[in-house]
Short mmCIF file of C-alpha atoms in Angstrom, two decimals:
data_model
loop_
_atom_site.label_atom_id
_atom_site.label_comp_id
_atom_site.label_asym_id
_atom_site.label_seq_id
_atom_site.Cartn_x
_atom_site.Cartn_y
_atom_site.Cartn_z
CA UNK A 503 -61.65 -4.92 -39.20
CA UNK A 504 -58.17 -6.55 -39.69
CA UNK A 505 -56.48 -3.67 -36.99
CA UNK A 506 -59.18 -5.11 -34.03
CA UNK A 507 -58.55 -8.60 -35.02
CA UNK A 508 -54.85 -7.89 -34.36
CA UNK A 509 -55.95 -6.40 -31.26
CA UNK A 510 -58.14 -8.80 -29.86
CA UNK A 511 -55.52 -11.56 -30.53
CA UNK A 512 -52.29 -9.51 -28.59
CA UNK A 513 -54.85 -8.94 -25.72
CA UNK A 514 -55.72 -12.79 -25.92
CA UNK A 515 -52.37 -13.79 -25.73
CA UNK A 516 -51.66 -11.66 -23.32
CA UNK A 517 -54.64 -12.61 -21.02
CA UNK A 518 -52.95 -16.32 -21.90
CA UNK A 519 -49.57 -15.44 -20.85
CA UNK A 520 -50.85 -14.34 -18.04
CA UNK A 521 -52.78 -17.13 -16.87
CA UNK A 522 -49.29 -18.88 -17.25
CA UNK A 523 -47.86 -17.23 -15.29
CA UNK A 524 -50.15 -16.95 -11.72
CA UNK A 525 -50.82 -20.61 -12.09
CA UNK A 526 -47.30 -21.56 -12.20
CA UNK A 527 -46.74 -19.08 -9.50
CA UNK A 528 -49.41 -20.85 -7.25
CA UNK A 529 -47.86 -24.12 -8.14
CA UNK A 530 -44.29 -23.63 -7.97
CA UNK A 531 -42.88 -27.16 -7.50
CA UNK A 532 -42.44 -28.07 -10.74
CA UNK A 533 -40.22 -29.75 -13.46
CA UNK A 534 -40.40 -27.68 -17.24
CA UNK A 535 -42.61 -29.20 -19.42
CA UNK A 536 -44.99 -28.67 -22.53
CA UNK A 537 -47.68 -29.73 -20.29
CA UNK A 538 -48.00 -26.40 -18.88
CA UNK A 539 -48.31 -24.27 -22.14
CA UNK A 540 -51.44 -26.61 -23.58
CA UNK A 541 -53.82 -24.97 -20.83
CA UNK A 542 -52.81 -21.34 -21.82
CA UNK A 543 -53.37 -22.22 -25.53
CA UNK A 544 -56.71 -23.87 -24.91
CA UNK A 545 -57.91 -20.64 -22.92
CA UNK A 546 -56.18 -18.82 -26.05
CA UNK A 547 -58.28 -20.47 -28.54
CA UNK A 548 -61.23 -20.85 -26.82
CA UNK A 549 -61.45 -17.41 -26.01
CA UNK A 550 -60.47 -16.38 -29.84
CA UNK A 551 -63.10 -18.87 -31.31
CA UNK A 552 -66.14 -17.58 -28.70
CA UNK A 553 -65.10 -14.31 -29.77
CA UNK A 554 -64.80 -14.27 -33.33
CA UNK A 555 -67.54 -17.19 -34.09
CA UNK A 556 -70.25 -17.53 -31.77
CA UNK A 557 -72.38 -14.78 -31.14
CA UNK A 558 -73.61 -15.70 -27.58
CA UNK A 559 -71.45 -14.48 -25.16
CA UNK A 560 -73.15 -15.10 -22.08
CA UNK A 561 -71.35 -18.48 -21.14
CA UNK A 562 -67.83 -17.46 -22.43
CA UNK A 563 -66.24 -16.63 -19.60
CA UNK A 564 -67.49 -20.10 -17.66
CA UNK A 565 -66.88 -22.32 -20.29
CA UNK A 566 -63.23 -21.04 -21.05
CA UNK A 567 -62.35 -21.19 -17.69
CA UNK A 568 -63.79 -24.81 -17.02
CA UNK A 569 -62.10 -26.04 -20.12
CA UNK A 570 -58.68 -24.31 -18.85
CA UNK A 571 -59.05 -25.53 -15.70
CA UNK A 572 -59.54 -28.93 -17.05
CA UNK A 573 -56.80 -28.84 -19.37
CA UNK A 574 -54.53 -27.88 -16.61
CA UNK A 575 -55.62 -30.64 -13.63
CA UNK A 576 -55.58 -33.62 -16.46
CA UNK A 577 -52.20 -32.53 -17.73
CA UNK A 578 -50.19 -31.32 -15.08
CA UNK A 579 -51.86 -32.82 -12.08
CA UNK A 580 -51.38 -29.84 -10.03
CA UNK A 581 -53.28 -29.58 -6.80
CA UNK A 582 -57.14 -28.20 -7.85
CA UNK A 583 -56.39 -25.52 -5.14
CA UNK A 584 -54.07 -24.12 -6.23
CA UNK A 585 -54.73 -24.06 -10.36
CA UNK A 586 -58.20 -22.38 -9.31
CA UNK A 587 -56.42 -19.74 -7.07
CA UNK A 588 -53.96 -18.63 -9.84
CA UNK A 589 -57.06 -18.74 -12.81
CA UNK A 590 -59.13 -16.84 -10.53
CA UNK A 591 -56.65 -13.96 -9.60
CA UNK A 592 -55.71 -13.66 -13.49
CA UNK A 593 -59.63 -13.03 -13.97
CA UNK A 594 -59.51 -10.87 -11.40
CA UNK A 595 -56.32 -8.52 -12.27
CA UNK A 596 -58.21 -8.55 -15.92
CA UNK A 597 -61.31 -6.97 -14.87
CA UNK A 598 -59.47 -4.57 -12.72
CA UNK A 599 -57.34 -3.92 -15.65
CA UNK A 600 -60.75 -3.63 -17.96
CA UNK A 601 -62.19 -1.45 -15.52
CA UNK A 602 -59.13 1.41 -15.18
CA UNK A 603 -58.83 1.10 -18.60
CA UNK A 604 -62.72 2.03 -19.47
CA UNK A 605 -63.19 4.25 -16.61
CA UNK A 606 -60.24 6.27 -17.69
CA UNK A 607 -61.12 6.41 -21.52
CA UNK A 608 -64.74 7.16 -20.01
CA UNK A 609 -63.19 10.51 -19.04
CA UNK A 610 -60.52 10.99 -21.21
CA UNK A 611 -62.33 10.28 -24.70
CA UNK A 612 -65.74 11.78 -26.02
CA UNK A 613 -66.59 8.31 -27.42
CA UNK A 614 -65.27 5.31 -26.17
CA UNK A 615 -66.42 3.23 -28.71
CA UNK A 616 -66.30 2.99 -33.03
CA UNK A 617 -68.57 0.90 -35.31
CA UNK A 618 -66.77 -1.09 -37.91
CA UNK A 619 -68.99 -3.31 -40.26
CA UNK A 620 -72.04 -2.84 -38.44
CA UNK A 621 -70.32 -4.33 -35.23
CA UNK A 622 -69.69 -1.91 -32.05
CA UNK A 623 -65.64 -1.97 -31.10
CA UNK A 624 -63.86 0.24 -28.42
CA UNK A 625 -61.22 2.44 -29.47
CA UNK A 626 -58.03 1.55 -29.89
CA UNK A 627 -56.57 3.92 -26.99
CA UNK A 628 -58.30 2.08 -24.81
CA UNK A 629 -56.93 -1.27 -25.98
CA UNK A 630 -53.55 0.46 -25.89
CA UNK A 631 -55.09 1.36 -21.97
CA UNK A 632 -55.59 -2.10 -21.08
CA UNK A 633 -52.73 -3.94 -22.36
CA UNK A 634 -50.62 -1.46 -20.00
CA UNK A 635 -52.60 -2.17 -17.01
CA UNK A 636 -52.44 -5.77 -17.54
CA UNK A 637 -49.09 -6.11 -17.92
CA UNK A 638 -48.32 -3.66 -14.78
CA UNK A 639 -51.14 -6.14 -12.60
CA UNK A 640 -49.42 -9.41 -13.91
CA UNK A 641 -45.79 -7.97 -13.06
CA UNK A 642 -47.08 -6.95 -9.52
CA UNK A 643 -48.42 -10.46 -8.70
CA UNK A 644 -46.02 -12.69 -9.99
CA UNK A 645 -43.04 -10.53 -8.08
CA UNK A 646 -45.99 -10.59 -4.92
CA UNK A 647 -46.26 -14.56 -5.32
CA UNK A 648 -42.37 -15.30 -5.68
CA UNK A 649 -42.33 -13.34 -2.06
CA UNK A 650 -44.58 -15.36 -1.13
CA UNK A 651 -44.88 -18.76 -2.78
CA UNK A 652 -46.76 -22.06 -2.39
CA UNK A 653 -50.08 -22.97 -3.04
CA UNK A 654 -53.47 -21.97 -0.74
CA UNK A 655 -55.58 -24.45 1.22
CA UNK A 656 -59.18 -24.65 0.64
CA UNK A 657 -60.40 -22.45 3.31
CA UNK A 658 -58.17 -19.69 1.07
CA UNK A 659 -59.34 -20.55 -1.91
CA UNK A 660 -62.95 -20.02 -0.36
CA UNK A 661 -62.03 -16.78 0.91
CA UNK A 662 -61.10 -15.76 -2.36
CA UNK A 663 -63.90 -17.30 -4.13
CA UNK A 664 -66.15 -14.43 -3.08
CA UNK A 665 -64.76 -11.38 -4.74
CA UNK A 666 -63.77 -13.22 -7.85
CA UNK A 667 -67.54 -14.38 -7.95
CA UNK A 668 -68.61 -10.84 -7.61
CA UNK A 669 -66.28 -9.48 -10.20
CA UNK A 670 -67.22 -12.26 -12.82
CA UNK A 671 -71.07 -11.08 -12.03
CA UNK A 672 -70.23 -7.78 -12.60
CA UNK A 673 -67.91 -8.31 -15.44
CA UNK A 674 -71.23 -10.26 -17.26
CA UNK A 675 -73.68 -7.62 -16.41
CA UNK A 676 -71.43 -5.33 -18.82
CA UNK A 677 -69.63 -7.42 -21.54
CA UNK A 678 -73.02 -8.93 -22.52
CA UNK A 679 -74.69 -5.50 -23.51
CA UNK A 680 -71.55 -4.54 -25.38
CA UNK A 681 -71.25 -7.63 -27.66
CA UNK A 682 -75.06 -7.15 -28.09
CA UNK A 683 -74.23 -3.68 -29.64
CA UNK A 684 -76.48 -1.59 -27.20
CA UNK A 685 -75.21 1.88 -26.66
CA UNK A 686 -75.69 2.09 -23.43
CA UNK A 687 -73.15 -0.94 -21.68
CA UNK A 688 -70.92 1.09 -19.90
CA UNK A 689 -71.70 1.73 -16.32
CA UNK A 690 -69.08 3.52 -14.27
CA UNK A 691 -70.62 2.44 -10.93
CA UNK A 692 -70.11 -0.61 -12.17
CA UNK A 693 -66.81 -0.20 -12.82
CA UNK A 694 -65.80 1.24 -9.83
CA UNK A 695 -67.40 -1.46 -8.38
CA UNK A 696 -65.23 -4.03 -9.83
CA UNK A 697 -61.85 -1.95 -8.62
CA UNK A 698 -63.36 -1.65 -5.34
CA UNK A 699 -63.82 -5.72 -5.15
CA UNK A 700 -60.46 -6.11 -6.73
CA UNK A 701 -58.99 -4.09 -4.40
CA UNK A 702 -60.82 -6.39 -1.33
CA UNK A 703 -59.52 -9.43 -3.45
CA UNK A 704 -56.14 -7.81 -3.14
CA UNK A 705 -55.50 -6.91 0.18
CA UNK A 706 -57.37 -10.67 1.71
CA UNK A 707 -54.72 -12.29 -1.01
CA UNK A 708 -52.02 -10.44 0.74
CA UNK A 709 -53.03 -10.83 4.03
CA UNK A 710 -53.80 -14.78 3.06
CA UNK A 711 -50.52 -15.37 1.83
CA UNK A 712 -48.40 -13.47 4.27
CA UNK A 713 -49.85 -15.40 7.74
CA UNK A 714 -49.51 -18.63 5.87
CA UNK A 715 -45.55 -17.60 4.93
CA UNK A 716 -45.43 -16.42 8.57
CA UNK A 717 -47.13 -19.84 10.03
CA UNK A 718 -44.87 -22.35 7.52
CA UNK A 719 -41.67 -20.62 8.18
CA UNK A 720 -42.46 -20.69 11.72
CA UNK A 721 -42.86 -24.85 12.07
CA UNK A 722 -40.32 -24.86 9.38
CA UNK A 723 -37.82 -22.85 12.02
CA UNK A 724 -39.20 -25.08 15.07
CA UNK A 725 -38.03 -28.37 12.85
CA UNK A 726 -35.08 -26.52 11.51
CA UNK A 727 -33.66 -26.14 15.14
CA UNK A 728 -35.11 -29.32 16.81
CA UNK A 729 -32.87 -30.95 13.99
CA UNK A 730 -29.75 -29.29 13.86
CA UNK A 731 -29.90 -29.23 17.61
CA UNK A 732 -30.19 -32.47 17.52
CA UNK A 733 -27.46 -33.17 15.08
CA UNK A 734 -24.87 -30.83 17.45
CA UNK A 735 -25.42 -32.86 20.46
CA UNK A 736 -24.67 -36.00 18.42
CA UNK A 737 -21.49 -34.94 16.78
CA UNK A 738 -20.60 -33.27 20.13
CA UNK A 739 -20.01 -37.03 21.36
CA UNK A 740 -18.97 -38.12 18.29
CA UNK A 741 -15.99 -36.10 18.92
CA UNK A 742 -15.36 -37.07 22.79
CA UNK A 743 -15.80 -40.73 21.38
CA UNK A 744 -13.08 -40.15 18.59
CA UNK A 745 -11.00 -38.85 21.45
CA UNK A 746 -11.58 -42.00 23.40
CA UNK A 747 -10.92 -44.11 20.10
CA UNK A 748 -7.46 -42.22 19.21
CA UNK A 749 -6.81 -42.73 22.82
CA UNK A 750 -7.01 -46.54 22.66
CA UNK A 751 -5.54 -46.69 19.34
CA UNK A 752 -1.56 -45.31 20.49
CA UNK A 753 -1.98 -48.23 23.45
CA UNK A 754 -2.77 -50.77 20.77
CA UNK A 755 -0.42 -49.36 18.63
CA UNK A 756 2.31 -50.29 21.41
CA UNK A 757 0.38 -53.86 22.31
CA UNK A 758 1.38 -55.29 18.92
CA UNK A 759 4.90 -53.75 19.01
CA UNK A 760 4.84 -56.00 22.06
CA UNK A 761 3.38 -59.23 20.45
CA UNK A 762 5.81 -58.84 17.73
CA UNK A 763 8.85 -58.97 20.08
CA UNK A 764 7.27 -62.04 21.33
CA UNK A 765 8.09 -65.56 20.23
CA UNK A 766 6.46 -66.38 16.87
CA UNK A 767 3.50 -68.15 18.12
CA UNK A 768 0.38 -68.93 16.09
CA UNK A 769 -1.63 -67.28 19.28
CA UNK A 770 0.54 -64.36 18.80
CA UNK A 771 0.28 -63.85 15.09
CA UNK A 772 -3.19 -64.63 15.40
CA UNK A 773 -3.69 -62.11 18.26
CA UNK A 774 -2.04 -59.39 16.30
CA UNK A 775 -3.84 -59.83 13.24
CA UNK A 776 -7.31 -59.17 15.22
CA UNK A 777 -5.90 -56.55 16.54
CA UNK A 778 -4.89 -54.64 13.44
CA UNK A 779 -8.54 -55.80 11.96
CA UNK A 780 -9.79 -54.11 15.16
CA UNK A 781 -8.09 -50.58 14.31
CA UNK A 782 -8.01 -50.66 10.50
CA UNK A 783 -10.95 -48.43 10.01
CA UNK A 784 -9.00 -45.50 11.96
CA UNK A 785 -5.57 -45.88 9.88
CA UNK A 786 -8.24 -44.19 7.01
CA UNK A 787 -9.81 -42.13 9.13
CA UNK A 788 -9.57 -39.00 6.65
CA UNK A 789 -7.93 -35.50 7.97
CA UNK A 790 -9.40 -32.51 6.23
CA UNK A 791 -8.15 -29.96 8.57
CA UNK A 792 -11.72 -29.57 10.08
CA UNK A 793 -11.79 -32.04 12.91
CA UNK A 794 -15.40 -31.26 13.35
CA UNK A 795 -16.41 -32.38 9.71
CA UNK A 796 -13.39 -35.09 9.81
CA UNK A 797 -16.02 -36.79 12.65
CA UNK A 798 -18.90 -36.21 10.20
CA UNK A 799 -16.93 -37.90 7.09
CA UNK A 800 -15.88 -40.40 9.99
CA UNK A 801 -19.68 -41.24 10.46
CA UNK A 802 -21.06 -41.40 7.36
CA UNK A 803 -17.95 -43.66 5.63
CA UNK A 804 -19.14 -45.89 8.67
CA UNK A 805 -22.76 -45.35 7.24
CA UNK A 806 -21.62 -46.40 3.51
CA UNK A 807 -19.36 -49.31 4.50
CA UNK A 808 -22.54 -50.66 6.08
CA UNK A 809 -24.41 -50.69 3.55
CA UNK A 810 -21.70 -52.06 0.86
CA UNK A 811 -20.94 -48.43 -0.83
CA UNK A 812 -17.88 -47.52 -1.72
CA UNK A 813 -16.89 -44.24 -0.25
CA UNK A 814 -14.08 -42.20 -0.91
CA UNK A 815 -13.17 -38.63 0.36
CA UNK A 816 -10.64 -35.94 -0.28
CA UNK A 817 -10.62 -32.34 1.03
CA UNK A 818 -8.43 -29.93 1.99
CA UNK A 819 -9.97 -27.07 4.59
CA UNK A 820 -7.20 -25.91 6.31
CA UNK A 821 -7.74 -21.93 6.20
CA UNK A 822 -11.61 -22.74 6.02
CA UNK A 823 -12.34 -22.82 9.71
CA UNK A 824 -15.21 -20.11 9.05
CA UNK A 825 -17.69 -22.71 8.35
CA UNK A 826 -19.65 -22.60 11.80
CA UNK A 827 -20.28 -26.70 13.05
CA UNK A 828 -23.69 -26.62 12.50
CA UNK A 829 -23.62 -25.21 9.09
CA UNK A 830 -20.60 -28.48 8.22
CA UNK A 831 -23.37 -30.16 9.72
CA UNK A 832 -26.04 -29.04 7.48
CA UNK A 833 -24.09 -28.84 4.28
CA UNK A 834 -22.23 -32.10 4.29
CA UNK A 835 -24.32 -34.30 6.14
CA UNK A 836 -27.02 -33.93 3.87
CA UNK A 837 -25.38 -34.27 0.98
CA UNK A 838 -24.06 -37.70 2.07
CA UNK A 839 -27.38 -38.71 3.64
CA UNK A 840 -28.89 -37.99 0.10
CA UNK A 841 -25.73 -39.88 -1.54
CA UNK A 842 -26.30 -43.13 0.46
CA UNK A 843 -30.18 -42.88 0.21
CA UNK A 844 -29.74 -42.99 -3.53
CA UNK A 845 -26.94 -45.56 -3.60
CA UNK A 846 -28.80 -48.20 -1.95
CA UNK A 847 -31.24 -48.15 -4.34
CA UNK A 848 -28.68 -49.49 -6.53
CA UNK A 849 -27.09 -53.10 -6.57
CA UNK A 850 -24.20 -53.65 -4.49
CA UNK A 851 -21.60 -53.86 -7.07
CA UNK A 852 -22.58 -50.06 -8.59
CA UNK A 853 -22.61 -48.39 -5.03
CA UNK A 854 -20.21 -45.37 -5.24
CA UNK A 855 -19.96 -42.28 -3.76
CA UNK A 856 -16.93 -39.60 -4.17
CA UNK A 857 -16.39 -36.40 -2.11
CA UNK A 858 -13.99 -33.78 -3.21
CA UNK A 859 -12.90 -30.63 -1.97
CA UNK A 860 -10.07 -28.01 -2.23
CA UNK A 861 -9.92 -24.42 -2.44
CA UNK A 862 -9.17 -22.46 -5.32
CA UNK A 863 -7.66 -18.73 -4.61
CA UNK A 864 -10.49 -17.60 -2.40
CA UNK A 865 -13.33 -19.98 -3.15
CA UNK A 866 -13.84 -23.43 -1.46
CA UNK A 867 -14.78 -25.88 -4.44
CA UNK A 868 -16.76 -29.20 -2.93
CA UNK A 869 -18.07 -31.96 -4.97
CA UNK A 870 -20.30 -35.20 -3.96
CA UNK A 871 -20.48 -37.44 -6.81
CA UNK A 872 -22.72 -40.70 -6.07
CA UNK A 873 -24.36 -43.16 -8.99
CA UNK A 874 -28.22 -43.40 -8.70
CA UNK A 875 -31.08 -44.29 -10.92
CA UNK A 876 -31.69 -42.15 -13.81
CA UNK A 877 -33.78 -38.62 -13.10
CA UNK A 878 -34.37 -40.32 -9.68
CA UNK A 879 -33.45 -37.05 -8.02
CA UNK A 880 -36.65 -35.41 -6.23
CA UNK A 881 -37.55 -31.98 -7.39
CA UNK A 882 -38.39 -31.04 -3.81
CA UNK A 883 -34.99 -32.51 -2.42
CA UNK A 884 -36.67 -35.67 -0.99
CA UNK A 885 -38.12 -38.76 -1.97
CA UNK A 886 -39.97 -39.81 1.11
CA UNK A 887 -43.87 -39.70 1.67
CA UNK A 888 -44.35 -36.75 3.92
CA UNK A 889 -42.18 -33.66 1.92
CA UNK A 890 -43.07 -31.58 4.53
CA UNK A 891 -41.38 -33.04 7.59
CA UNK A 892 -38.40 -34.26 5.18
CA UNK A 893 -37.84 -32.24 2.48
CA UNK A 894 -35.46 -29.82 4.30
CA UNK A 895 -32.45 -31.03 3.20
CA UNK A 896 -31.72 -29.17 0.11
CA UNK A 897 -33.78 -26.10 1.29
CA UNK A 898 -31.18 -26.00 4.18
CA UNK A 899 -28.55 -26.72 2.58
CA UNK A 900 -29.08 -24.19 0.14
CA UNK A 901 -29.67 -21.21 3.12
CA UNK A 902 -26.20 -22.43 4.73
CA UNK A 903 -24.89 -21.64 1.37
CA UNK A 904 -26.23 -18.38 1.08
CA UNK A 905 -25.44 -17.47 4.46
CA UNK A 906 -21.89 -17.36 3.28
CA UNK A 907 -22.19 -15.83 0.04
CA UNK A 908 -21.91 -19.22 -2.22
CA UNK A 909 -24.52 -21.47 -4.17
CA UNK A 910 -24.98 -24.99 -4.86
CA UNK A 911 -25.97 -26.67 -7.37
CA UNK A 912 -27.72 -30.10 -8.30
CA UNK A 913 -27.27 -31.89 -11.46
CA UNK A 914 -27.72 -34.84 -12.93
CA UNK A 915 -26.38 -36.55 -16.22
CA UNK A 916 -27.43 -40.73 -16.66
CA UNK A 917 -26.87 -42.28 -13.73
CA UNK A 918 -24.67 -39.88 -11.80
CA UNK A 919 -25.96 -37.04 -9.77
CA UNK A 920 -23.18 -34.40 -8.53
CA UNK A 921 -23.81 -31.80 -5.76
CA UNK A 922 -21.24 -28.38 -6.35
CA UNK A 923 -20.83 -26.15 -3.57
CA UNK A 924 -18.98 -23.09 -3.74
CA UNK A 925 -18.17 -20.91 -0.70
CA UNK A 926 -15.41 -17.72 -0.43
CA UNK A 927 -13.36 -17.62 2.23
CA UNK A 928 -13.29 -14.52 3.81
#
């Protein structure tokens, strides 16, 4: 008896670790937490308790689910939606994995099943049988749903609902004779039924999932290029007005050398000195050997000064022009947004943000340093209301990145969060 006990509980915890798994898949903004290993191990032990302890097993597979599902929306408050579509495709790669499993020890075996203690047990072959095919089922899906992530709206989960309610009548109609000992459970109609339906479950996930990736990327890509559209036309006359400004500056440059010659007047001391106030901020204005991101760093020290942070920047990208504008755009003027959204959540005196950059052999090394709040950092890359229409930053950032073979990273230690990006040059 010990040998199916030992069984039953690998096959439990695999049917928990699974459940783990697709849910997380279907909800895949999330931070690490306990939180999300308490619904697996109340399936677990509700399904090892029903099992072992209570002879009625016609309301197992509701009431393990319910309690699951509870467990999971009170815990990890997790969109319904999208806990129900990851439980409901573990139950249904289970039966399909039950079903190969039976079917093929149905014709592979003389007798599929042993009596031990007076109580009727399948062989252990076909245990062996079904933890394969559930493992192979939950590998398939969670590489299928990392393609594909995000949750499912509630015409999906509808959609959906159908087969898995099929399967879970099915799956009844032949667990309850076998528990009951009757010799007669297995039905391989029945069983082909239930890959059939799995099979229909499969190919409406796939088809589910792949037009809403299609759909999302496509608004994604229509905001994606409204925005840095948007953002080339400004810095385009950024950069004429820079022009303009340098311009101006050389004649005031040789207006003071001409007040200075002058008698010392208070008028003329006084007219110099609003002068130089008038062209102070472009004495800092900070060359990085990018003129196109020395216009960005231009703005956004503008930005920061405005709203009492104190911003300081030094970078080095001469030999680096092979950043393209709008990607500079993209990677540096969201960081800095970010960086001056979190500083002015701070007081005034703490406002600080630091940008550093330099390259090292054949990598480009940039770091934006800013204080903020502790763990105020948004695990979607945005703190506003709508995460659709503004959490692009980091997404995009992270795609520039990639585009030339670096990465970029996020951390955050107490109250300072530090953005790393690390390019090659080619």
């Amino acid at each position: 008896m010990w040998v199916y006990q030992g069984l039953d509980i690998l096959g439990t915890l695999l049917e928990a670790m699974g459940l783990y798994v697709l849910v997380n898949a279907f909800c895949p903004h999330r931070e690490p937490s306990w939180r999300y290993l308490v619904p697996p191990a109340v399936f677990f032990v509700s399904v090892y308790l029903w099992t072992w302890f209570w002879e009625d097993s016609a309301y197992k597979i509701a009431v393990t689910l319910l309690l699951t599902f509870l467990a999971y929306k009170g815990l990890t408050k997790q969109p319904a939606m999208a806990i129900l579509a990851g439980m409901m495709t573990q139950q249904i790669y289970l039966a399909a994995a039950n079903a190969l499993a039976e079917t093929a020890a149905f014709f592979l075996l003389d007798e599929m099943t042993v009596v031990v203690e007076g109580q009727q047990f399948l062989r252990p072959v076909v245990y062996g049988l079904y933890f394969l095919f559930q493992i192979a089922f939950m590998l398939f899906f969670r590489f299928f749903l990392r393609k594909y992530a995000g949750g499912l709206d509630k015409r999906s989960v509808l959609a959906i609902a159908l087969p898995f309610l099929l399967i879970e009548v099915l799956v009844h109609l032949l667990t309850v004779p076998f528990h009951n000992g009757q010799w007669g459970w297995f039905n391989v109609y029945w069983e082909l039924g239930i890959l059939l339906i799995a099979m229909l479950f499969l190919v409406l996930l796939v088809y589910i999932k792949n037009n809403l990736f299609l759909r999302e990327q496509e608004q994604r890509s229509k905001l994606q290029i409204a925005h840095l559209q948007q953002q080339f036309a400004y810095y385009q006359d950024k950069q004429k007005e820079e022009e303009r400004v340098r311009a101006l500056y050389h004649d005031l440059k040789n207006h003071l050398l001409v007040l200075e010659q002058q008698p010392s007047t208070e008028a003329a001391c006084q007219m110099a000195e609003t002068l130089r106030g008038q062209i102070a901020a472009y004495e800092d204005y900070v060359h990085t050997g990018n003129e196109f991101l020395d216009i960005i760093l231009k703005d956004k020290a503008a930005k920061a000064r405005e709203k009492g942070i104190d911003f300081s920047a030094q970078l080095d990208l001469h030999g680096a022009d092979f950043l393209d504008p709008l990607d500079l755009s993209t990677l540096f003027g969201n960081a800095l947004d970010n960086a001056i959204e979190a500083s002015e959540k701070l007081p005034e005196g703490q406002r600080l943000i630091t940008l550093q950059g330099k390259r090292i052999r054949d990598m480009l090394l940039v770091t934006v340093e800013n204080r903020a709040q502790p763990e105020s950092t948004p695990a979607q890359g945005t703190s506003k209301g709508d995460p659709f229409l503004h959490g692009f930053g980091i997404p995009n950032m992270r795609q520039a990145a990639e585009r030339y073979g670096g990465q970029i990273q996020f951390q955050q230690s107490g109250e300072t969060f530090r953005l790393k990006l690390l390019l090659p040059i080619p």
